[in-house]
Short mmCIF file of C-alpha atoms in Angstrom, two decimals:
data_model
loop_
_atom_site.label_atom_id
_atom_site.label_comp_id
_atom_site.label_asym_id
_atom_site.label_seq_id
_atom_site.Cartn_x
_atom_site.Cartn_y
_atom_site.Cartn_z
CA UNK A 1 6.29 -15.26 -29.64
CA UNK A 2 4.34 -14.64 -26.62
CA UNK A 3 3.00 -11.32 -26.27
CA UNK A 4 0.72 -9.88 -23.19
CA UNK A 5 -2.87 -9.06 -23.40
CA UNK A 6 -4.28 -5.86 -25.30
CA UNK A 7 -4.51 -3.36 -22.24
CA UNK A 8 -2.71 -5.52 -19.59
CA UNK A 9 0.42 -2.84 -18.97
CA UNK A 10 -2.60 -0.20 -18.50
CA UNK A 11 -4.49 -2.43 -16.43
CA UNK A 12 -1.80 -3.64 -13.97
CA UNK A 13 -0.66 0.48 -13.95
CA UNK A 14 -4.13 1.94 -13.35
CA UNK A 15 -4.34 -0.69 -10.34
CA UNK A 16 -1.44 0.34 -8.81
CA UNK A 17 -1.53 3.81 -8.61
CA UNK A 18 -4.94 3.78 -7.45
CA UNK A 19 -4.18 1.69 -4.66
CA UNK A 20 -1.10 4.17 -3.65
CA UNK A 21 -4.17 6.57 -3.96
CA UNK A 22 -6.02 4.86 -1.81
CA UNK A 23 -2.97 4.32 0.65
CA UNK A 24 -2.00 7.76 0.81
CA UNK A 25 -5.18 9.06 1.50
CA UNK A 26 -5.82 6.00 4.26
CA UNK A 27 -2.77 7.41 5.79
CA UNK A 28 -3.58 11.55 5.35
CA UNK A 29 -7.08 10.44 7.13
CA UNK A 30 -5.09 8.58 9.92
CA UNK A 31 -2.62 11.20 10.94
CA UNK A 32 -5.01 14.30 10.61
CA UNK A 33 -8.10 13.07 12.50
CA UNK A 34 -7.34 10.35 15.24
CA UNK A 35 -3.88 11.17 16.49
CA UNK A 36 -3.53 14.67 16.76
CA UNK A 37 -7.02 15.40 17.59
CA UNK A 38 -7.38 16.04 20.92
CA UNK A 39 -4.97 14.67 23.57
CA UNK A 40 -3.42 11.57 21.97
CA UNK A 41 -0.09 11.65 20.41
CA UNK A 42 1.46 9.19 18.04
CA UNK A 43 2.76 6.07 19.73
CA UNK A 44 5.36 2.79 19.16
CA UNK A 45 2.77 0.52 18.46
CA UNK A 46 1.40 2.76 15.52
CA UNK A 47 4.33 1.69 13.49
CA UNK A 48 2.69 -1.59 12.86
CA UNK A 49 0.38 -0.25 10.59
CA UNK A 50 2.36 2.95 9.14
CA UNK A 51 5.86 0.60 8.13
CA UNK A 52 3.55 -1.56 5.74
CA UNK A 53 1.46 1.68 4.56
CA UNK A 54 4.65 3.03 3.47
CA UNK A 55 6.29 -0.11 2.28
CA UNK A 56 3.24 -0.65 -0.01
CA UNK A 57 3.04 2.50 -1.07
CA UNK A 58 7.11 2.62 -2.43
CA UNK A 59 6.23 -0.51 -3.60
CA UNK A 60 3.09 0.27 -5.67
CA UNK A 61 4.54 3.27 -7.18
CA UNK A 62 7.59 1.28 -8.50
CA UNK A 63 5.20 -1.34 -10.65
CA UNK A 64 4.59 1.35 -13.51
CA UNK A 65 8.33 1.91 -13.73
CA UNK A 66 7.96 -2.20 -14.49
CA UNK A 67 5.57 -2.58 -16.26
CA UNK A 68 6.32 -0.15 -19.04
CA UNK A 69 9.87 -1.24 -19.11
CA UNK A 70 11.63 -2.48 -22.20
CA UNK A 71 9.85 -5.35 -23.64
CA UNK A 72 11.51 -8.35 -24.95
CA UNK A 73 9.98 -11.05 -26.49
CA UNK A 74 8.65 -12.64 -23.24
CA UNK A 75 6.24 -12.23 -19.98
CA UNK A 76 9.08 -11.55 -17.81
CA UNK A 77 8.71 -8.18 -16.99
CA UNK A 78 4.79 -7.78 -16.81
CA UNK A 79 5.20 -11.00 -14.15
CA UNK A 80 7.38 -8.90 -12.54
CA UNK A 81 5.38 -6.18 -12.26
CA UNK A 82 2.26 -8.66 -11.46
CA UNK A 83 4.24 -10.03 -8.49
CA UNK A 84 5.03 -6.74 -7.01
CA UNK A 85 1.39 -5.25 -7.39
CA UNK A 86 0.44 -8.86 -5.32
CA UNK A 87 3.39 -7.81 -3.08
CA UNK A 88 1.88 -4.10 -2.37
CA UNK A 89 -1.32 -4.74 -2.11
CA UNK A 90 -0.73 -7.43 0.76
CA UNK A 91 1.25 -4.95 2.21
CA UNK A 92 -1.66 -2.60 1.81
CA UNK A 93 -4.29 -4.63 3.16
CA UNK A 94 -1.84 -5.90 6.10
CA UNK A 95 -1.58 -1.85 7.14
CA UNK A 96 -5.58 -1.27 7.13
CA UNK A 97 -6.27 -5.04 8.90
CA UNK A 98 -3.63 -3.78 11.57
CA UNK A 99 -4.93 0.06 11.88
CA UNK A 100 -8.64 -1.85 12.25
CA UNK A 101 -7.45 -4.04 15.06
CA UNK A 102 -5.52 -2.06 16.87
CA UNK A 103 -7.35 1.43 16.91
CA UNK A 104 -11.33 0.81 15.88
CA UNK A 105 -11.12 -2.29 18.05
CA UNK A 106 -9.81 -0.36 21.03
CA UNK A 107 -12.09 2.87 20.16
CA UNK A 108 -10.76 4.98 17.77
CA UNK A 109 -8.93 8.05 19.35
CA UNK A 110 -9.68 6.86 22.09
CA UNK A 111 -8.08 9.55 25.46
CA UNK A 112 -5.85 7.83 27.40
#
């Protein structure tokens, strides 16, 4: 009978949703303070960073729903919800590494 670890469905929950956190906020502090400040509107090539925000964040908030799913006798749904937290928080870190290198590289809100 394999069972998971005292405090594992917390742990892998508690992660999650305070890496959404994290990602919302990342994106509330992106679209109020470099884009519309000033002259500079949103453009194409910000969609390479705000696709995967908001991909990771649907993704994040779905591992809770997982986690705390029916359990059986087995791993399978905490592995589940293990894989998708890796899954969203590539996604997450693939968003910030793209904001970084496209806008603070270039000078953030910078006038064109």
């Amino acid at each position: 009978m394999l069972k998971h670890l005292n405090g594992a469905v917390q742990g892998v929950c508690s992660s999650a949703i305070g890496l959404a956190t994290l990602l919302l906020a990342f994106m509330g502090f992106v679209g109020y303070t470099g884009k519309h400040s000033g002259d500079r509107n949103w453009e194409i090539q910000d969609l390479w960073y705000l696709i995967p925000a908001g991909i990771a964040f649907c993704v994040l908030v779905l591992v809770p729903f997982v986690a705390t799913a029916r359990q059986d006798e087995s791993e399978a749904q905490m592995a589940i919800a293990r894989w998708i937290l890796l899954w969203g928080t590539g996604f997450a870190v693939f968003a910030v590494l793209a904001f970084f290198w496209q806008d603070v590289s270039t000078g953030f809100a910078a006038h064109k």
